[in-house]
């Protein structure tokens, strides 16, 4: 993530530009299953706002992080660009905010290294169980345009609004299950028809 040089008409004074790509997966890389690592994450999305309250606890239980985040994309930004402002909180501050009405997402996050890059792999839990997404944070637009689909992913869903956190949290169980099944089917069919040399590099 890097500081964006734009006027305050486009971005807040303390905001940064997050450049990342998001990928849909249908299974967890085997090497992650035996590792007692990662983070347990609970996201609370406040209705009719751009705000997300996040609680992170390491699987080992020794680390905890609380933060309030504002995320949005302007009309001039690419699908892989998001304006983001983070405010780190104390536990007491978090407790004051978590009583507000919110839509909740729960997931377990792993770090996975592949093709000389580090990916965050989110395995969703609770009513969003079955969804697995990988994200990679990039330095700039040029890198985002050049990055290729990793071998463990079904497809790039960066531009698909279905997979944004706020949208996932707001869906009914039926909307989520039907939507996920359709997306998995579409990407698996596309991958099956695509020659390996074009699907992966």
mmCIF file of C-alpha atoms in Angstrom:
data_model
loop_
_atom_site.group_PDB
_atom_site.id
_atom_site.type_symbol
_atom_site.label_atom_id
_atom_site.label_comp_id
_atom_site.label_asym_id
_atom_site.label_seq_id
_atom_site.Cartn_x
_atom_site.Cartn_y
_atom_site.Cartn_z
ATOM 1 C CA UNK A 1 0.000 0.000 0.000
ATOM 2 C CA UNK A 2 1.386 3.415 -0.818
ATOM 3 C CA UNK A 3 0.482 7.036 -0.246
ATOM 4 C CA UNK A 4 -1.536 8.366 -3.144
ATOM 5 C CA UNK A 5 -0.750 11.797 -4.540
ATOM 6 C CA UNK A 6 -4.166 13.235 -5.338
ATOM 7 C CA UNK A 7 -6.055 16.306 -4.212
ATOM 8 C CA UNK A 8 -8.258 16.135 -1.143
ATOM 9 C CA UNK A 9 -11.247 16.370 -3.482
ATOM 10 C CA UNK A 10 -10.519 12.780 -4.512
ATOM 11 C CA UNK A 11 -9.113 11.243 -1.346
ATOM 12 C CA UNK A 12 -8.977 11.968 2.370
ATOM 13 C CA UNK A 13 -5.905 13.540 3.906
ATOM 14 C CA UNK A 14 -4.885 10.372 5.746
ATOM 15 C CA UNK A 15 -6.041 7.836 3.181
ATOM 16 C CA UNK A 16 -3.874 5.464 1.184
ATOM 17 C CA UNK A 17 -4.387 3.709 -2.116
ATOM 18 C CA UNK A 18 -4.684 -0.056 -1.815
ATOM 19 C CA UNK A 19 -3.825 -1.941 -5.001
ATOM 20 C CA UNK A 20 -4.752 -5.609 -4.929
ATOM 21 C CA UNK A 21 -6.181 -8.432 -6.981
ATOM 22 C CA UNK A 22 -8.677 -11.002 -5.737
ATOM 23 C CA UNK A 23 -8.964 -14.626 -6.893
ATOM 24 C CA UNK A 24 -11.611 -17.309 -6.442
ATOM 25 C CA UNK A 25 -10.478 -20.730 -5.237
ATOM 26 C CA UNK A 26 -12.213 -24.085 -4.787
ATOM 27 C CA UNK A 27 -9.803 -25.663 -2.300
ATOM 28 C CA UNK A 28 -7.167 -24.763 0.267
ATOM 29 C CA UNK A 29 -3.531 -25.446 -0.683
ATOM 30 C CA UNK A 30 -2.626 -28.703 1.080
ATOM 31 C CA UNK A 31 0.487 -27.277 2.713
ATOM 32 C CA UNK A 32 -1.602 -24.805 4.711
ATOM 33 C CA UNK A 33 -3.799 -27.400 6.382
ATOM 34 C CA UNK A 34 -1.090 -28.718 8.676
ATOM 35 C CA UNK A 35 0.192 -25.320 9.780
ATOM 36 C CA UNK A 36 -1.147 -23.840 13.042
ATOM 37 C CA UNK A 37 -0.873 -20.301 11.724
ATOM 38 C CA UNK A 38 -2.952 -17.455 10.436
ATOM 39 C CA UNK A 39 -5.596 -15.132 11.809
ATOM 40 C CA UNK A 40 -9.220 -15.463 12.862
ATOM 41 C CA UNK A 41 -11.044 -12.405 11.540
ATOM 42 C CA UNK A 42 -14.465 -10.982 12.328
ATOM 43 C CA UNK A 43 -15.603 -8.099 10.129
ATOM 44 C CA UNK A 44 -18.614 -5.976 11.010
ATOM 45 C CA UNK A 45 -20.000 -3.862 8.151
ATOM 46 C CA UNK A 46 -22.166 -0.918 9.201
ATOM 47 C CA UNK A 47 -25.243 -0.526 6.941
ATOM 48 C CA UNK A 48 -25.398 2.499 4.615
ATOM 49 C CA UNK A 49 -21.790 3.450 5.341
ATOM 50 C CA UNK A 50 -18.330 2.696 3.948
ATOM 51 C CA UNK A 51 -17.112 1.588 7.382
ATOM 52 C CA UNK A 52 -15.895 -1.801 8.548
ATOM 53 C CA UNK A 53 -14.994 -2.758 12.113
ATOM 54 C CA UNK A 54 -12.439 -5.570 12.259
ATOM 55 C CA UNK A 55 -11.216 -7.848 15.035
ATOM 56 C CA UNK A 56 -8.221 -10.070 14.320
ATOM 57 C CA UNK A 57 -6.843 -12.745 16.632
ATOM 58 C CA UNK A 58 -3.875 -14.915 15.792
ATOM 59 C CA UNK A 59 -4.610 -18.635 15.735
ATOM 60 C CA UNK A 60 -2.092 -19.026 18.539
ATOM 61 C CA UNK A 61 -4.140 -16.510 20.525
ATOM 62 C CA UNK A 62 -1.220 -14.280 21.455
ATOM 63 C CA UNK A 63 -1.972 -11.317 19.179
ATOM 64 C CA UNK A 64 -5.099 -9.227 18.816
ATOM 65 C CA UNK A 65 -5.775 -6.311 16.478
ATOM 66 C CA UNK A 66 -8.752 -3.958 16.458
ATOM 67 C CA UNK A 67 -9.351 -1.422 13.711
ATOM 68 C CA UNK A 68 -11.962 0.707 12.016
ATOM 69 C CA UNK A 69 -11.605 1.015 8.252
ATOM 70 C CA UNK A 70 -13.178 3.177 5.586
ATOM 71 C CA UNK A 71 -12.956 1.731 2.068
ATOM 72 C CA UNK A 72 -14.336 3.009 -1.205
ATOM 73 C CA UNK A 73 -13.602 3.227 -4.910
ATOM 74 C CA UNK A 74 -14.104 6.417 -6.909
ATOM 75 C CA UNK A 75 -15.249 6.615 -10.514
ATOM 76 C CA UNK A 76 -11.702 7.313 -11.715
ATOM 77 C CA UNK A 77 -10.149 4.290 -10.005
ATOM 78 C CA UNK A 78 -9.453 0.895 -11.541
ATOM 79 C CA UNK A 79 -11.245 -2.229 -10.225
ATOM 80 C CA UNK A 80 -8.062 -3.220 -8.364
ATOM 81 C CA UNK A 81 -7.728 0.181 -6.641
ATOM 82 C CA UNK A 82 -9.399 1.071 -3.349
ATOM 83 C CA UNK A 83 -9.067 4.165 -1.194
ATOM 84 C CA UNK A 84 -8.560 3.038 2.379
ATOM 85 C CA UNK A 85 -8.159 4.713 5.762
ATOM 86 C CA UNK A 86 -7.348 2.622 8.851
ATOM 87 C CA UNK A 87 -7.803 3.673 12.460
ATOM 88 C CA UNK A 88 -6.310 1.279 15.000
ATOM 89 C CA UNK A 89 -8.341 0.915 18.190
ATOM 90 C CA UNK A 90 -7.982 -0.242 21.760
ATOM 91 C CA UNK A 91 -10.099 -3.153 22.951
ATOM 92 C CA UNK A 92 -12.311 -0.729 24.891
ATOM 93 C CA UNK A 93 -12.856 1.422 21.792
ATOM 94 C CA UNK A 94 -13.703 -1.670 19.772
ATOM 95 C CA UNK A 95 -16.206 -2.817 22.401
ATOM 96 C CA UNK A 96 -18.013 0.534 22.209
ATOM 97 C CA UNK A 97 -18.430 0.214 18.447
ATOM 98 C CA UNK A 98 -19.269 -3.476 18.139
ATOM 99 C CA UNK A 99 -22.703 -2.985 19.721
ATOM 100 C CA UNK A 100 -23.812 -0.994 16.658
ATOM 101 C CA UNK A 101 -25.995 -2.682 14.061
ATOM 102 C CA UNK A 102 -23.786 -4.470 11.548
ATOM 103 C CA UNK A 103 -23.597 -7.296 9.023
ATOM 104 C CA UNK A 104 -20.948 -9.842 9.999
ATOM 105 C CA UNK A 105 -18.347 -11.848 8.080
ATOM 106 C CA UNK A 106 -16.080 -14.430 9.689
ATOM 107 C CA UNK A 107 -13.014 -15.989 8.118
ATOM 108 C CA UNK A 108 -9.640 -17.548 8.750
ATOM 109 C CA UNK A 109 -6.709 -15.929 6.947
ATOM 110 C CA UNK A 110 -3.540 -17.718 5.902
ATOM 111 C CA UNK A 111 -0.398 -16.390 4.244
ATOM 112 C CA UNK A 112 0.671 -18.457 1.266
ATOM 113 C CA UNK A 113 3.819 -18.039 -0.811
ATOM 114 C CA UNK A 114 3.694 -19.011 -4.477
ATOM 115 C CA UNK A 115 5.509 -17.841 -7.609
ATOM 116 C CA UNK A 116 7.723 -15.573 -5.509
ATOM 117 C CA UNK A 117 4.696 -13.697 -4.186
ATOM 118 C CA UNK A 118 2.802 -13.726 -0.900
ATOM 119 C CA UNK A 119 -0.967 -14.190 -1.008
ATOM 120 C CA UNK A 120 -3.549 -13.798 1.730
ATOM 121 C CA UNK A 121 -5.960 -16.712 1.557
ATOM 122 C CA UNK A 122 -9.306 -16.215 3.274
ATOM 123 C CA UNK A 123 -11.320 -19.293 4.201
ATOM 124 C CA UNK A 124 -14.783 -18.075 5.138
ATOM 125 C CA UNK A 125 -16.702 -19.543 8.053
ATOM 126 C CA UNK A 126 -20.207 -19.463 9.464
ATOM 127 C CA UNK A 127 -22.939 -18.841 6.910
ATOM 128 C CA UNK A 128 -20.319 -18.038 4.246
ATOM 129 C CA UNK A 129 -18.620 -21.407 4.572
ATOM 130 C CA UNK A 130 -17.498 -22.775 1.219
ATOM 131 C CA UNK A 131 -16.045 -19.523 -0.071
ATOM 132 C CA UNK A 132 -12.266 -19.295 -0.437
ATOM 133 C CA UNK A 133 -10.612 -16.159 -1.775
ATOM 134 C CA UNK A 134 -6.986 -15.224 -2.325
ATOM 135 C CA UNK A 135 -5.743 -11.647 -2.406
ATOM 136 C CA UNK A 136 -2.413 -10.156 -3.324
ATOM 137 C CA UNK A 137 -1.354 -6.620 -2.484
ATOM 138 C CA UNK A 138 0.640 -4.920 -5.222
ATOM 139 C CA UNK A 139 2.894 -1.894 -5.398
ATOM 140 C CA UNK A 140 1.302 0.032 -8.242
ATOM 141 C CA UNK A 141 -0.953 -0.036 -11.289
ATOM 142 C CA UNK A 142 1.755 -1.361 -13.575
ATOM 143 C CA UNK A 143 2.313 -4.402 -11.384
ATOM 144 C CA UNK A 144 -1.434 -4.973 -11.077
ATOM 145 C CA UNK A 145 -1.773 -4.988 -14.864
ATOM 146 C CA UNK A 146 1.051 -7.499 -15.284
ATOM 147 C CA UNK A 147 0.329 -10.012 -12.518
ATOM 148 C CA UNK A 148 -0.938 -13.369 -13.795
ATOM 149 C CA UNK A 149 -3.457 -15.848 -12.440
ATOM 150 C CA UNK A 150 -1.819 -18.073 -9.785
ATOM 151 C CA UNK A 151 -1.894 -21.822 -10.368
ATOM 152 C CA UNK A 152 -4.065 -22.492 -7.308
ATOM 153 C CA UNK A 153 -6.875 -20.123 -8.358
ATOM 154 C CA UNK A 154 -9.929 -20.641 -10.557
ATOM 155 C CA UNK A 155 -10.189 -17.089 -11.786
ATOM 156 C CA UNK A 156 -9.681 -13.381 -11.163
ATOM 157 C CA UNK A 157 -12.740 -11.856 -9.468
ATOM 158 C CA UNK A 158 -11.241 -8.458 -8.650
ATOM 159 C CA UNK A 159 -13.881 -6.593 -10.658
ATOM 160 C CA UNK A 160 -16.814 -8.753 -9.525
ATOM 161 C CA UNK A 161 -18.900 -6.906 -6.895
ATOM 162 C CA UNK A 162 -20.320 -10.213 -5.645
ATOM 163 C CA UNK A 163 -17.086 -10.867 -3.746
ATOM 164 C CA UNK A 164 -16.695 -7.553 -1.932
ATOM 165 C CA UNK A 165 -16.905 -7.900 1.820
ATOM 166 C CA UNK A 166 -19.816 -5.538 2.299
ATOM 167 C CA UNK A 167 -21.852 -7.275 -0.378
ATOM 168 C CA UNK A 168 -21.156 -10.740 1.012
ATOM 169 C CA UNK A 169 -22.151 -9.623 4.495
ATOM 170 C CA UNK A 170 -25.423 -8.096 3.290
ATOM 171 C CA UNK A 171 -26.606 -11.131 1.283
ATOM 172 C CA UNK A 172 -29.209 -13.566 2.475
ATOM 173 C CA UNK A 173 -28.078 -17.163 2.901
ATOM 174 C CA UNK A 174 -29.955 -18.148 -0.247
ATOM 175 C CA UNK A 175 -28.427 -15.336 -2.325
ATOM 176 C CA UNK A 176 -24.960 -16.297 -1.167
ATOM 177 C CA UNK A 177 -25.294 -20.030 -1.781
ATOM 178 C CA UNK A 178 -26.851 -19.604 -5.221
ATOM 179 C CA UNK A 179 -24.350 -16.940 -6.242
ATOM 180 C CA UNK A 180 -21.312 -18.871 -5.047
ATOM 181 C CA UNK A 181 -22.439 -22.071 -6.764
ATOM 182 C CA UNK A 182 -22.940 -20.219 -10.040
ATOM 183 C CA UNK A 183 -19.565 -18.451 -9.861
ATOM 184 C CA UNK A 184 -17.704 -21.667 -9.036
ATOM 185 C CA UNK A 185 -19.430 -23.471 -11.895
ATOM 186 C CA UNK A 186 -18.706 -20.677 -14.379
ATOM 187 C CA UNK A 187 -15.019 -20.437 -13.479
ATOM 188 C CA UNK A 188 -14.507 -24.211 -13.396
ATOM 189 C CA UNK A 189 -16.095 -24.540 -16.845
ATOM 190 C CA UNK A 190 -13.981 -21.709 -18.238
ATOM 191 C CA UNK A 191 -10.814 -23.217 -16.791
ATOM 192 C CA UNK A 192 -11.646 -26.621 -18.278
ATOM 193 C CA UNK A 193 -11.968 -25.073 -21.745
ATOM 194 C CA UNK A 194 -8.804 -22.947 -21.505
ATOM 195 C CA UNK A 195 -5.478 -24.474 -22.640
ATOM 196 C CA UNK A 196 -3.059 -24.763 -19.680
ATOM 197 C CA UNK A 197 -0.463 -22.575 -21.391
ATOM 198 C CA UNK A 198 -2.925 -19.692 -21.501
ATOM 199 C CA UNK A 199 -4.524 -20.218 -18.116
ATOM 200 C CA UNK A 200 -1.261 -20.228 -16.182
ATOM 201 C CA UNK A 201 2.180 -18.758 -16.428
#
